[in-house]
mmCIF file of C-alpha atoms in Angstrom:
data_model
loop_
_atom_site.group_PDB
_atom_site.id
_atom_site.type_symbol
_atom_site.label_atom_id
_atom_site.label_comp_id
_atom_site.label_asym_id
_atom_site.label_seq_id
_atom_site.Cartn_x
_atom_site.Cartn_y
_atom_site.Cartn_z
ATOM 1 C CA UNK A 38 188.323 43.934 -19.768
ATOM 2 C CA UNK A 39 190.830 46.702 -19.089
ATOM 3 C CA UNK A 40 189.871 48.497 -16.113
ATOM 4 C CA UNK A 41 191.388 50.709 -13.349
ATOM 5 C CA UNK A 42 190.600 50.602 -9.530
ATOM 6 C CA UNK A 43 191.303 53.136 -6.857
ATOM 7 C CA UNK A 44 189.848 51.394 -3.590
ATOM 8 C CA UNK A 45 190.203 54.700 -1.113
ATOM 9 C CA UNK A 46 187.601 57.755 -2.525
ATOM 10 C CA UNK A 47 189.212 59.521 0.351
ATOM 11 C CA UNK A 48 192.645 59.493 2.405
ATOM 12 C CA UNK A 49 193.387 61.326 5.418
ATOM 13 C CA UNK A 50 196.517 61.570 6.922
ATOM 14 C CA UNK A 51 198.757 63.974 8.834
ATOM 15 C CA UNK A 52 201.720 65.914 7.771
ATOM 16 C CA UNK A 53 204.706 64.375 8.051
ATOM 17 C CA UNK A 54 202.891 60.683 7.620
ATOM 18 C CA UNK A 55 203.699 58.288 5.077
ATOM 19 C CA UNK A 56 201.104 58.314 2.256
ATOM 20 C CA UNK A 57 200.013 55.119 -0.115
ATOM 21 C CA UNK A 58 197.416 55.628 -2.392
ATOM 22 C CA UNK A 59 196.662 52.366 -3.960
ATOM 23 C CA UNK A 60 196.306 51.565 -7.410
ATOM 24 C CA UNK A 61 195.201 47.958 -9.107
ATOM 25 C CA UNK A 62 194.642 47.470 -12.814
ATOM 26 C CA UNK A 63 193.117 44.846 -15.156
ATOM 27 C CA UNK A 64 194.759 44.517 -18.656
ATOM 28 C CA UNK A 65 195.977 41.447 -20.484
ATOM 29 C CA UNK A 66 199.224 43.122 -22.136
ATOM 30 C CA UNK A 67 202.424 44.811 -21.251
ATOM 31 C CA UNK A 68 200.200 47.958 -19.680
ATOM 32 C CA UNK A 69 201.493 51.670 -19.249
ATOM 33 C CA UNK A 70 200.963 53.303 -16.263
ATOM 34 C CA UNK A 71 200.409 56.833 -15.014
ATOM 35 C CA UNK A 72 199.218 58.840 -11.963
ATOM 36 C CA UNK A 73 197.872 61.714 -12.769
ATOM 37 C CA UNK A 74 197.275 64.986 -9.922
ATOM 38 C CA UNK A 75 194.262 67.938 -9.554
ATOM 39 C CA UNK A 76 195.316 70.559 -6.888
ATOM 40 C CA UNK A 77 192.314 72.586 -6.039
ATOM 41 C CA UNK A 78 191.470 74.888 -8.707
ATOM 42 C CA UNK A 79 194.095 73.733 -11.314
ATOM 43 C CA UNK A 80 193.885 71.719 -14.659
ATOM 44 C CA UNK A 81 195.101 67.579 -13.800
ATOM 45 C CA UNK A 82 198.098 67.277 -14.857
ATOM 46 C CA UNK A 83 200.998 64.539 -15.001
ATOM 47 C CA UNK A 84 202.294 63.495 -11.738
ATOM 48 C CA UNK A 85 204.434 60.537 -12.664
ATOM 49 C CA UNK A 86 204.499 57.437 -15.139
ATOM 50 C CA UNK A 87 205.843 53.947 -14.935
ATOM 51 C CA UNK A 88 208.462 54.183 -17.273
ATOM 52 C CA UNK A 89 210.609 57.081 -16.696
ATOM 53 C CA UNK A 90 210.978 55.472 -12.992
ATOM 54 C CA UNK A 91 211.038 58.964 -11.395
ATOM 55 C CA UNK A 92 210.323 60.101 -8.127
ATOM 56 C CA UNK A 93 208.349 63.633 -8.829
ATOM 57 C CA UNK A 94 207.719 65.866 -5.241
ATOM 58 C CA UNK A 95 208.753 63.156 -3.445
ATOM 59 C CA UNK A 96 206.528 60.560 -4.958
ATOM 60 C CA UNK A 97 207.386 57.409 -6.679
ATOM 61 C CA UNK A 98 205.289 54.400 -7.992
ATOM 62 C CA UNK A 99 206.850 50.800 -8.341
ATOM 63 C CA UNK A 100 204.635 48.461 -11.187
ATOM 64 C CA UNK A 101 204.009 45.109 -9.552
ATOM 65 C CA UNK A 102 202.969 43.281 -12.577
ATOM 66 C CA UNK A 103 202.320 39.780 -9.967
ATOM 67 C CA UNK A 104 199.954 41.661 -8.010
ATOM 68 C CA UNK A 105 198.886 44.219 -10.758
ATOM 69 C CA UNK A 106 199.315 47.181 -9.252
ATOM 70 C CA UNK A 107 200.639 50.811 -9.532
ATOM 71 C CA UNK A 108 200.662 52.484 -5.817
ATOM 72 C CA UNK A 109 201.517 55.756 -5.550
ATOM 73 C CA UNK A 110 203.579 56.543 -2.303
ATOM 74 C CA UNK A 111 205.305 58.905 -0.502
ATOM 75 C CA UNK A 112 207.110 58.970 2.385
ATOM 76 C CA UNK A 113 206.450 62.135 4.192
ATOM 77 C CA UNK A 114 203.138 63.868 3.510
ATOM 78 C CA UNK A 115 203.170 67.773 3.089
ATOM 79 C CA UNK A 116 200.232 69.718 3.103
ATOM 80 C CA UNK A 117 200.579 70.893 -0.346
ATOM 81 C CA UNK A 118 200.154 67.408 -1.499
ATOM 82 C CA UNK A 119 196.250 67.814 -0.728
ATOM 83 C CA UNK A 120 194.538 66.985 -3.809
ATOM 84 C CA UNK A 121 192.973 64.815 -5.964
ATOM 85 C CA UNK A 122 194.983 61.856 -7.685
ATOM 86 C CA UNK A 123 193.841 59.357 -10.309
ATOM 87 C CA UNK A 124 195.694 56.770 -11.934
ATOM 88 C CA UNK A 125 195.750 55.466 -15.602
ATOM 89 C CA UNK A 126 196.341 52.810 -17.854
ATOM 90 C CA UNK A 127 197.119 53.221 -21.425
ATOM 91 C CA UNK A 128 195.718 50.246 -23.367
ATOM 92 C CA UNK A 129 197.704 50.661 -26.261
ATOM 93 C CA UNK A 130 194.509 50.681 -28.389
ATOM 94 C CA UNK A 131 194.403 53.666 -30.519
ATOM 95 C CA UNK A 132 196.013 55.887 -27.508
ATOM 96 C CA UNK A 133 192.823 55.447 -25.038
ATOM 97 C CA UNK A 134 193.984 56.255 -21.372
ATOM 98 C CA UNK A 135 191.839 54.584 -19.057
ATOM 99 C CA UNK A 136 191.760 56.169 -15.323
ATOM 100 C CA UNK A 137 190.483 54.751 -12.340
ATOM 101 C CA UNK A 138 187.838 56.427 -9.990
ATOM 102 C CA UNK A 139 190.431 58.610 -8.180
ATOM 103 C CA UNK A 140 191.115 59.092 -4.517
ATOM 104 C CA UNK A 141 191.366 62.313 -2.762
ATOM 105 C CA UNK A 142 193.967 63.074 -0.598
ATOM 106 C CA UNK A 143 194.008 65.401 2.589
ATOM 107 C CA UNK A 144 196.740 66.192 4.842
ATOM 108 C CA UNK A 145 196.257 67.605 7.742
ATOM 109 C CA UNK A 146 198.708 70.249 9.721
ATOM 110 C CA UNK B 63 198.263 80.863 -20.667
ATOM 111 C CA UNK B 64 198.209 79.285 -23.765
ATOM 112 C CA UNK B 65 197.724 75.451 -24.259
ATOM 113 C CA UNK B 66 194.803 73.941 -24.786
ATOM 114 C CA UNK B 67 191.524 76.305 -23.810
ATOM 115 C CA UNK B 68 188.185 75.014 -23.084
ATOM 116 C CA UNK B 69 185.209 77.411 -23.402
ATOM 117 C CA UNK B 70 182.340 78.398 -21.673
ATOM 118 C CA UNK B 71 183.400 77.644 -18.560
ATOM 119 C CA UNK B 72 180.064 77.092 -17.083
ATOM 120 C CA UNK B 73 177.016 76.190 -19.449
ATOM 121 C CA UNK B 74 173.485 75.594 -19.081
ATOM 122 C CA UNK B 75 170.955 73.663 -21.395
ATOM 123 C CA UNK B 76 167.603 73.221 -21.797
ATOM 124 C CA UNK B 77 164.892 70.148 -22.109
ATOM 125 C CA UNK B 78 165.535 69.036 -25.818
ATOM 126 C CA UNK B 79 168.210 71.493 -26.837
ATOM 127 C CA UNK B 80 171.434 70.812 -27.915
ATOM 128 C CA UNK B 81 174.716 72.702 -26.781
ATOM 129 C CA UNK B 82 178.504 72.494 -28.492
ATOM 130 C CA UNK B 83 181.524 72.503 -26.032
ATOM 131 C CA UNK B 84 184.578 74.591 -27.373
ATOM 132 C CA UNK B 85 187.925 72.767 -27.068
ATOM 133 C CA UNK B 86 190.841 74.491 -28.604
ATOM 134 C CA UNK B 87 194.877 73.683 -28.846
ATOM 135 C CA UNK B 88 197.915 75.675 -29.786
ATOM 136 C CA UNK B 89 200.238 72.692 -28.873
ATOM 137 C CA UNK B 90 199.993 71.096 -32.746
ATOM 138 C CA UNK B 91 199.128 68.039 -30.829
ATOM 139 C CA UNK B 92 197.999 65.313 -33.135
ATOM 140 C CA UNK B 93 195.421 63.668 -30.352
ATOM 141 C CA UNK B 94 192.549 64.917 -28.435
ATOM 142 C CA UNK B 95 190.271 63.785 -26.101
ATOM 143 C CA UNK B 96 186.925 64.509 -24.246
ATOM 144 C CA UNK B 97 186.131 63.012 -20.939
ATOM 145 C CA UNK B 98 183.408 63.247 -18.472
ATOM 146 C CA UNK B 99 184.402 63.838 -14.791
ATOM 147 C CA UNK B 100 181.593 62.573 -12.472
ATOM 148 C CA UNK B 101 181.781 62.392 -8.267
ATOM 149 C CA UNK B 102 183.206 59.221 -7.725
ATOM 150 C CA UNK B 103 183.323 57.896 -10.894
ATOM 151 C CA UNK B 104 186.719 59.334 -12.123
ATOM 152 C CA UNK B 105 186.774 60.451 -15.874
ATOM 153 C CA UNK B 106 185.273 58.035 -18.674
ATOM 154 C CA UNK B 107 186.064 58.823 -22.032
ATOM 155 C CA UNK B 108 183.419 59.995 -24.749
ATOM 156 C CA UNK B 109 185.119 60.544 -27.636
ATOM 157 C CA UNK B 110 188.685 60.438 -28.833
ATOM 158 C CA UNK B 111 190.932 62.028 -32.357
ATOM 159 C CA UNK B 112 193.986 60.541 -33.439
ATOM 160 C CA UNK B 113 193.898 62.857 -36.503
ATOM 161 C CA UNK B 114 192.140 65.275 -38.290
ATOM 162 C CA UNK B 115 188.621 64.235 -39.245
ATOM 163 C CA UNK B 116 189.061 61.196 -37.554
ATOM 164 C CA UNK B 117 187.514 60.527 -34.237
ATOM 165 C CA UNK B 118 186.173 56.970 -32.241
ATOM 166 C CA UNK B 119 184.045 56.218 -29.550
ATOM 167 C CA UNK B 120 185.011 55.909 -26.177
ATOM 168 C CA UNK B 121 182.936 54.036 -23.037
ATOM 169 C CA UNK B 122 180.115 56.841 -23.193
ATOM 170 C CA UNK B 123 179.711 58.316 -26.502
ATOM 171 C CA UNK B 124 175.953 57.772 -26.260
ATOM 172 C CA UNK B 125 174.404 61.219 -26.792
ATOM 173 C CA UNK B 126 177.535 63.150 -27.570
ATOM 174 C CA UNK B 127 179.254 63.747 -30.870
ATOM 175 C CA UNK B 128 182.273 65.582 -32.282
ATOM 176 C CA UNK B 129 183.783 66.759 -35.100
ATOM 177 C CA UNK B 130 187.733 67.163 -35.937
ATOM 178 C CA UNK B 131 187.489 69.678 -38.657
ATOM 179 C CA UNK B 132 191.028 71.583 -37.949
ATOM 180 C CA UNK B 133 194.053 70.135 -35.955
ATOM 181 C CA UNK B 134 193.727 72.210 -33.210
ATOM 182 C CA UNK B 135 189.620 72.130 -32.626
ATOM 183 C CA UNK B 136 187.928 69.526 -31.277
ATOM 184 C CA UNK B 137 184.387 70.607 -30.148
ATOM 185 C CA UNK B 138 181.457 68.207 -28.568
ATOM 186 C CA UNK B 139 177.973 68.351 -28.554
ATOM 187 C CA UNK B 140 176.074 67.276 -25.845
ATOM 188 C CA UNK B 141 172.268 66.489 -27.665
ATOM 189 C CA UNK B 142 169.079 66.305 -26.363
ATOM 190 C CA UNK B 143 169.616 62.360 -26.059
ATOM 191 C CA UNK B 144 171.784 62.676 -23.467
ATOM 192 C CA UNK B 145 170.105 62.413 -20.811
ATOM 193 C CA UNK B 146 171.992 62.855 -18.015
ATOM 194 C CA UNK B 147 174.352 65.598 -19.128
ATOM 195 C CA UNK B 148 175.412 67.576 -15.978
ATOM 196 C CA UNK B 149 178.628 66.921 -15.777
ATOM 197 C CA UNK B 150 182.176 68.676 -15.663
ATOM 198 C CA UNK B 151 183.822 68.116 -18.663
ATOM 199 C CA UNK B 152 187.408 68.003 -19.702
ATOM 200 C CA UNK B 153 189.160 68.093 -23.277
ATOM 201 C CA UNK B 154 193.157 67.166 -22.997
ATOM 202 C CA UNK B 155 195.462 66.596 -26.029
ATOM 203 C CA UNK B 156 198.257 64.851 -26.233
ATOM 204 C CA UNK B 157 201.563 64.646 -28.783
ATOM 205 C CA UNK B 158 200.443 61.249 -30.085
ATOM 206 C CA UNK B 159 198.416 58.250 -28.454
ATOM 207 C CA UNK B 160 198.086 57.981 -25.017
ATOM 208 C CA UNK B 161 201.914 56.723 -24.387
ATOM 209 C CA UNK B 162 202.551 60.755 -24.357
ATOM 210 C CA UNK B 163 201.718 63.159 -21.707
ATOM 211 C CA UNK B 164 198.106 64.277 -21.875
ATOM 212 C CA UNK B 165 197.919 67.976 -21.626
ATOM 213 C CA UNK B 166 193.956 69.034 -19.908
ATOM 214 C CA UNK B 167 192.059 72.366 -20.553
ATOM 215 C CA UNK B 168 190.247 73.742 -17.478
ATOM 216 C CA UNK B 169 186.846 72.024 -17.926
ATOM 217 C CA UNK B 170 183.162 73.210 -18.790
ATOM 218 C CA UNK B 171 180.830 72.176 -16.302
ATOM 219 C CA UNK B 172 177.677 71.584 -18.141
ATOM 220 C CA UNK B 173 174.260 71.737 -16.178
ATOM 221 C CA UNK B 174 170.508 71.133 -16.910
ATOM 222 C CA UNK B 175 167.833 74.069 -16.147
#
């Protein structure tokens, strides 16, 4: 079964820290991954996906198809990166994004 | 700001009554979604359009159902055998499939009196 998994329903950290918000996945195929971001009081939107290989506000993601995962890092944490992030696999069935359960980030000055 | 506009913005329903969520795009996106955003849980997927008047089931379509009359609408009804319906719930859209950027309206949240 194709299924997402965000371990950490919440992550704390302090500005300036380095932030890893991990990301696992199930799926038999060649998968598609994406991390998607929800600032307080704004529509989710993209954050990043595996294939463009780019580093968006200082984030990247590296797919680690041996241990099937999709972390989301950054090095130094800013405030402003206080939110709620989910990541998602695209099954390739019919366009069906599957996200995980989401972890919510909070930075602290 | 245009995009893809989700109306009300907070509804309330009844024992046995049956309420339609507004979902409405001026991206001429060919795909649209509806998901369910519960604490903890993340967003599952109810129902999903790949074109006009053509929809499928997602993981939770149990007591929900759409229609995909016009490109750009893509309404659900929660019924009355839904029984857990409170929820906040969130129509996106996307260009084609789910390889493209999905694009997410600003949610209804959806409560029981």
């Amino acid at each position: 079964a194709q299924r997402v998994t965000q371990p950490e329903k919440l992550l704390s950290v302090f500005k300036g820290a380095p932030v890893e918000l991990k990301c696992n996945y199930s799926y038999s195929g060649s998968p598609e991954l994406f991390w998607y971001v929800q600032y307080s009081r704004q529509r989710l939107q993209l954050l990043l996906r595996h294939i463009s290989r780019e580093s968006i506000k200082g984030f990247t993601a590296d797919l680690n198809k041996g241990e099937t995962s999709f972390h989301l890092k950054k090095p130094f944490a800013q405030e402003e990166d206080s939110a709620m992030y989910y990541c998602a696999l695209n099954n390739n069935q019919g366009g069906k994004l599957i996200f995980g359960q989401g972890t919510e980030l909070s930075v602290k000055p | 700001d245009g995009g893809i506009t989700q109306s009300p913005k907070y509804l309330f329903r009844k024992e046995g009554q049956n309420v339609t969520l507004s979902c409405e795009q001026n991206l001429n996106h060919d795909a649209m979604y509806w998901y369910r955003q519960d604490p903890g849980q993340g967003l599952r997927l109810i129902y999903y359009s790949q074109i006009v008047n053509d929809f499928q089931k997602g993981d939770i379509a149990e007591g929900y159902s759409v229609s995909r009359e016009k490109k750009e609408s893509f309404p659900l009804t929660v019924t009355s055998a839904q029984k857990n319906p409170t929820a906040f719930y969130l129509c996106a859209s996307s260009i084609a499939g789910g390889r493209e950027k999905l694009f997410f309206g600003s949610g209804t949240q959806l409560s029981v009196l």
